[in-house]
Short mmCIF file of C-alpha atoms in Angstrom, two decimals:
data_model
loop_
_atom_site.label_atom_id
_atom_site.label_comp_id
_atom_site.label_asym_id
_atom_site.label_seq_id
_atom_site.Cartn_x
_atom_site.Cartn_y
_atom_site.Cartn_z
CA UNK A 1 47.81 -18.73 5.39
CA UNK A 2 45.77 -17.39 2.72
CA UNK A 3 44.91 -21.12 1.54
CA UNK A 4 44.03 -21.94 5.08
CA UNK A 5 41.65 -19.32 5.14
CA UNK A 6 39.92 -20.86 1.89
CA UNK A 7 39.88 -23.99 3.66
CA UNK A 8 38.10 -22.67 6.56
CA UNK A 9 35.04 -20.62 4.65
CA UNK A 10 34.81 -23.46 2.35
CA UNK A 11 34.17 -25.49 5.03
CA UNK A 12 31.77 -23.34 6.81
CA UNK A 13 29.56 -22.94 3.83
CA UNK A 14 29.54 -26.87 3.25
CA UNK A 15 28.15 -27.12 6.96
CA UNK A 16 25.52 -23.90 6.12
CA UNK A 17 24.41 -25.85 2.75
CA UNK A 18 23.71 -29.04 4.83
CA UNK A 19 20.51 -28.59 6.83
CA UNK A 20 19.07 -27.74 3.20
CA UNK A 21 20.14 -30.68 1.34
CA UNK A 22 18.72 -32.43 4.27
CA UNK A 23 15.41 -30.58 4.95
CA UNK A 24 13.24 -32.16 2.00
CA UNK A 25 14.02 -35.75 3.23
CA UNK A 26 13.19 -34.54 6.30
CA UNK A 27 9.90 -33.23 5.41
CA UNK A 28 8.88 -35.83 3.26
CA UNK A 29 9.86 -38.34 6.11
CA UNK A 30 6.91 -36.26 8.23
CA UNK A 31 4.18 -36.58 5.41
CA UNK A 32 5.38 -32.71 3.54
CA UNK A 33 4.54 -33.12 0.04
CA UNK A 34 4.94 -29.77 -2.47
CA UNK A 35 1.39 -28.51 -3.32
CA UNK A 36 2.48 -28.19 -7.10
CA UNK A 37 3.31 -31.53 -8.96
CA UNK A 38 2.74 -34.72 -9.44
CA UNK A 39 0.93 -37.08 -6.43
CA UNK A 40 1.93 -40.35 -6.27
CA UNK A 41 -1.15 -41.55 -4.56
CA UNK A 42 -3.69 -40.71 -6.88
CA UNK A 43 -1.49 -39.22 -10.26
CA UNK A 44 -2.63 -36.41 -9.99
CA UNK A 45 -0.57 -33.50 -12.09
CA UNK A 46 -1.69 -29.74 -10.27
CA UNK A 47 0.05 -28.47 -12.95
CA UNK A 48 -1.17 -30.01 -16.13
CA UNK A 49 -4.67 -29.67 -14.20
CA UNK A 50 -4.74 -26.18 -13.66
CA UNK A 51 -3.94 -25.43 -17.31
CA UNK A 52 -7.03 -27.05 -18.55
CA UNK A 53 -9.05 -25.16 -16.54
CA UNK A 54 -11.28 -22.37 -18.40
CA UNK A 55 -11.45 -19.38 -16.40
CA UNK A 56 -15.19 -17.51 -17.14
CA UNK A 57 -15.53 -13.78 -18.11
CA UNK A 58 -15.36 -11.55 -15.12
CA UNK A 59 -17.67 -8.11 -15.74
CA UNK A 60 -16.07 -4.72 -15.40
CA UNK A 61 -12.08 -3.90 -15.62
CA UNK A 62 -11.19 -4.87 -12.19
CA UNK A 63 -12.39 -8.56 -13.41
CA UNK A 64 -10.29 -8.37 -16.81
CA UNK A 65 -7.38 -7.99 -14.72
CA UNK A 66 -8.53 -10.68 -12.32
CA UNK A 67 -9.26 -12.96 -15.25
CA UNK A 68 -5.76 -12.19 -16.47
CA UNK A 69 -3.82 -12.69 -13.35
CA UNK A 70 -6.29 -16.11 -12.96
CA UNK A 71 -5.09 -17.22 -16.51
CA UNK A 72 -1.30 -16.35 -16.36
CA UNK A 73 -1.22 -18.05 -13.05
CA UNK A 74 -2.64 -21.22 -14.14
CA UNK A 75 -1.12 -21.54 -17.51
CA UNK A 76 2.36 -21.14 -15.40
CA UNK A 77 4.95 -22.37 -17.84
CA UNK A 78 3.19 -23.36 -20.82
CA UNK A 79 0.01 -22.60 -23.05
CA UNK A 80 -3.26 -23.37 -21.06
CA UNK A 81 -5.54 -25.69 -22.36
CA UNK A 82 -9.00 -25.44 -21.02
CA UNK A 83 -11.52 -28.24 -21.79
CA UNK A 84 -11.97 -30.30 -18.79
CA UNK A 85 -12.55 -27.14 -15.88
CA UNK A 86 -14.38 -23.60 -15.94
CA UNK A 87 -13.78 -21.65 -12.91
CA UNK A 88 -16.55 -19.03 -12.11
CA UNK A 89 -15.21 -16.34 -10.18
CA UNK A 90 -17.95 -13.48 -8.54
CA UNK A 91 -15.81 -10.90 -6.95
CA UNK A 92 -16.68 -7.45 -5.36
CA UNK A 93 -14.12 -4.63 -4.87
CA UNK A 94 -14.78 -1.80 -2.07
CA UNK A 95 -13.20 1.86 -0.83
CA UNK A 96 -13.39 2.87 2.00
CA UNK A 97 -12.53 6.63 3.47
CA UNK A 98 -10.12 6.40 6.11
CA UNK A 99 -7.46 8.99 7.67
CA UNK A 100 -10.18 11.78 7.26
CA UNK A 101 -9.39 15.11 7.79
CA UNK A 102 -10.42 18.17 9.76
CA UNK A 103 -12.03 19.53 6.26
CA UNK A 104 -14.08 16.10 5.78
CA UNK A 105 -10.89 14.82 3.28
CA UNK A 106 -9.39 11.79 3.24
CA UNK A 107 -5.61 11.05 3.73
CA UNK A 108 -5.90 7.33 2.50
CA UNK A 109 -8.28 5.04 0.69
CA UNK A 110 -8.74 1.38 1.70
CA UNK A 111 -9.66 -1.73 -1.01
CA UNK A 112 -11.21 -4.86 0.46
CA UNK A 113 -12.29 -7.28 -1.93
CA UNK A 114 -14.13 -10.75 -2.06
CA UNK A 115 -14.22 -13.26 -4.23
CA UNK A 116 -16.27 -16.72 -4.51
CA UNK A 117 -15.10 -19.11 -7.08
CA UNK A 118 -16.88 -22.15 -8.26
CA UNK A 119 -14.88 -25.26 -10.19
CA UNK A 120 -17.13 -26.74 -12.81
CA UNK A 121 -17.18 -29.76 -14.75
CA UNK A 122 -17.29 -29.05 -18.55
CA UNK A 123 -20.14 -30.91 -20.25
CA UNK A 124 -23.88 -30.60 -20.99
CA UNK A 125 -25.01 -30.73 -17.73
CA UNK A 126 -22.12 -29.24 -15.54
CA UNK A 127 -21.28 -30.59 -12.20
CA UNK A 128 -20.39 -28.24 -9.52
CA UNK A 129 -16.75 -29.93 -8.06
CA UNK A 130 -15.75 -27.39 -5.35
CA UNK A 131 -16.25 -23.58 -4.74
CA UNK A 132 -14.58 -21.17 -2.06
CA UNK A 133 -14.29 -17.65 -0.99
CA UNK A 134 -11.27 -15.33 -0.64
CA UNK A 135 -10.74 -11.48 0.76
CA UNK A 136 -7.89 -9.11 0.30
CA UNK A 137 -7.09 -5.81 1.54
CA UNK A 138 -5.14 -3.51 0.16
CA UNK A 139 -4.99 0.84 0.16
CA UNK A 140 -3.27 3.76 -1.20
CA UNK A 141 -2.43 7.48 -0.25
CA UNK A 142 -4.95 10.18 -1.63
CA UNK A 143 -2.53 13.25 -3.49
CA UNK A 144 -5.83 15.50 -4.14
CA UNK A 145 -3.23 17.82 -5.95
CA UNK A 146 -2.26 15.45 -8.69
CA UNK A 147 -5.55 13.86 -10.60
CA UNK A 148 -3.36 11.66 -12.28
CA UNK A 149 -1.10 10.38 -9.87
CA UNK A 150 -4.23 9.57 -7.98
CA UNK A 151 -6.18 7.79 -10.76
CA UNK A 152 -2.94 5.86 -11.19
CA UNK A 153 -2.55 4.95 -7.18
CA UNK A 154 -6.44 4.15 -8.00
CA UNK A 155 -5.19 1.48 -10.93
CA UNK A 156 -2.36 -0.08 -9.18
CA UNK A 157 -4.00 -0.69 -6.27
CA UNK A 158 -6.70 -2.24 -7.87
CA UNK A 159 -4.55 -4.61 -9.89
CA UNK A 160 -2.50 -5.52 -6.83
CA UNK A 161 -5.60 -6.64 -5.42
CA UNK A 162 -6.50 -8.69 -8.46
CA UNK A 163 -3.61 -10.52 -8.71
CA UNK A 164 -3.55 -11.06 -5.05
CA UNK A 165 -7.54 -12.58 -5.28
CA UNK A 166 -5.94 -14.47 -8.11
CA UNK A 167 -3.13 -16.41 -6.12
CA UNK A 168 -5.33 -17.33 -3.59
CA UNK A 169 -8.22 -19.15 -5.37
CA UNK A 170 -5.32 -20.87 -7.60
CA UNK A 171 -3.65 -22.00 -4.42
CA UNK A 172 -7.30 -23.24 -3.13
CA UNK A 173 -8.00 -24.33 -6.62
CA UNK A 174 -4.74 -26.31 -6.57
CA UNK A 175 -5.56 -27.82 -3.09
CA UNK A 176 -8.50 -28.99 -3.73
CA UNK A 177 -7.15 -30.76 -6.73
CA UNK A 178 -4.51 -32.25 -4.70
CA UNK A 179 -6.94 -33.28 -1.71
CA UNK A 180 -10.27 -33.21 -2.96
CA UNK A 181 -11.06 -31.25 0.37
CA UNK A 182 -13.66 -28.63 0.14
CA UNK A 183 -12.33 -25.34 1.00
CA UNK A 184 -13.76 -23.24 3.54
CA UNK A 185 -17.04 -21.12 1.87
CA UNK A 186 -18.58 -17.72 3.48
CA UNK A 187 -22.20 -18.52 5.14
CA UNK A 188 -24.73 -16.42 4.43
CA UNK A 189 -25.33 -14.08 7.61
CA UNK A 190 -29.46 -13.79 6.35
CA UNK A 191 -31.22 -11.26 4.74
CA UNK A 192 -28.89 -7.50 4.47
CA UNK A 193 -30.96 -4.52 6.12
CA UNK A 194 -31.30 -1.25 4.24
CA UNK A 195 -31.00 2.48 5.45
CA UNK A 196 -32.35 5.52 3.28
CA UNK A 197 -30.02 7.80 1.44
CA UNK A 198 -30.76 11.70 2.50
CA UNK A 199 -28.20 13.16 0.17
CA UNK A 200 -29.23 10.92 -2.98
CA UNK A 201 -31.73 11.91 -5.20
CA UNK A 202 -34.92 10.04 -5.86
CA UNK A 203 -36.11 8.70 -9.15
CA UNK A 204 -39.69 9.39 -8.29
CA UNK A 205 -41.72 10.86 -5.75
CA UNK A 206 -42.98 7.86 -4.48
CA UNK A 207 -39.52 5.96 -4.12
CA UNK A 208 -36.77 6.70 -1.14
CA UNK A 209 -33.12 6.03 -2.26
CA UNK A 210 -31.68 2.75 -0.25
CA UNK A 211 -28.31 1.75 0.84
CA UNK A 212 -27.83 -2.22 1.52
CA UNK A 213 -25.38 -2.29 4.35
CA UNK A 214 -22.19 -4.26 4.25
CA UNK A 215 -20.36 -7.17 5.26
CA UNK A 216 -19.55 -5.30 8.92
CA UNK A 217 -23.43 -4.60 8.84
CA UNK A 218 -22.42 -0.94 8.33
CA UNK A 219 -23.92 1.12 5.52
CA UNK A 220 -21.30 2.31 3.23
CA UNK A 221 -22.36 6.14 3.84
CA UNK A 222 -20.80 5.92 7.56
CA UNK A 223 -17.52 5.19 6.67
CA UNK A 224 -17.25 6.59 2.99
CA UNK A 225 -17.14 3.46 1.46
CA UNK A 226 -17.89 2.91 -2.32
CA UNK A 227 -19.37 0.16 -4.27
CA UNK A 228 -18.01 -2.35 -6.71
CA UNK A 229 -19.72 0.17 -9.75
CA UNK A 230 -16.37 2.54 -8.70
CA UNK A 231 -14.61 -0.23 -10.48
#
């Protein structure tokens, strides 16, 4: 009885394990090929490209850790070697007040973050091969009681949403190595209006504090937004 019942889940796993065993064929069959590899079209390695790609210095801390999460990404297995790429990455990080209270504080703080990367040739006169543009989002729960919990929500969500920037230009990065397609780029909406600051104070008398307003065409004082100098 008890070697029946072997029998039986034995065979019930061998039918589970059989759609997979069968689902690359099938996928391949339809034109699926695996973003990461080697192409047999053109012989192209994404791989062996991506590590020879030099990513540029990134200004302030929230671009050390993109750099680093841009670097450990595309190194992947091995040691990079960058000589033939530099990728120039211009990102912005943003909070943003939300959850706010009947005494004007905030329950929870939002990140957004943009980034536009540009894949370079490396010689004397660089060639510009592809560029793109990325957004995250990402928040965490304000705990005005504990400065030091809250400077390290403040840290960890900021690295989340560097390594998260970082997987999506390597994945558009890696795609356009694979398909030499250009990847979708932000247009520039025109020229940014500015609003005066009441509560900031001026340098001289004959200069008003401005605010440019952001990507929603909302200045960052009516929703308690921050700037990229935060970071």
């Amino acid at each position: 009885m008890a070697y029946s019942r072997f029998l039986l889940r034995s065979l019930r796993f061998a039918l589970a394990a059989a759609p997979l065993v069968v689902l690359p064929v099938a996928l391949s069959g339809c034109g699926f090929q695996p973003l990461y590899g080697e192409n047999g079209k053109n012989n192209v390695n994404v791989n062996e490209e991506l590590k020879e790609i030099y990513v540029a210095n990134i200004p302030e801390r929230s671009g050390q850790q993109l750099r680093l999460a841009l670097q450990q990404q595309m190194a992947a297995d091995g040691p990079e070697d960058p000589h033939k790429y530099t990728l120039i990455v211009m990102p912005s990080f943003n909070a943003e007040a939300i959850d706010i209270h009947s005494d004007n504080t905030s329950g929870r703080t939002r990140i957004t973050a943009h980034a536009h990367w540009q894949l370079l040739t490396v010689e004397q006169n660089p060639k510009l091969l592809a560029q793109g543009d990325t957004t995250t989002m990402d928040g965490y729960t304000n705990t005005y009681e504990q400065y030091f919990a809250q400077t390290l929500n403040n840290e960890t969500a900021i690295g989340r949403v560097a390594q998260t920037l970082g997987e999506q230009i390597t994945q558009q990065v890696s795609t356009w190595l694979r398909t030499q397609a250009t990847p979708a780029v932000s247009r520039d909406q025109g020229p940014k209006a500015f609003y005066p600051i009441p509560t900031a104070m001026p340098e001289s008398d004959k200069e008003v504090p401005m605010e440019q307003e952001g990507a929603d065409a909302i200045p960052d004082m009516a929703t308690g937004r921050g700037g990229p100098s935060q970071y």
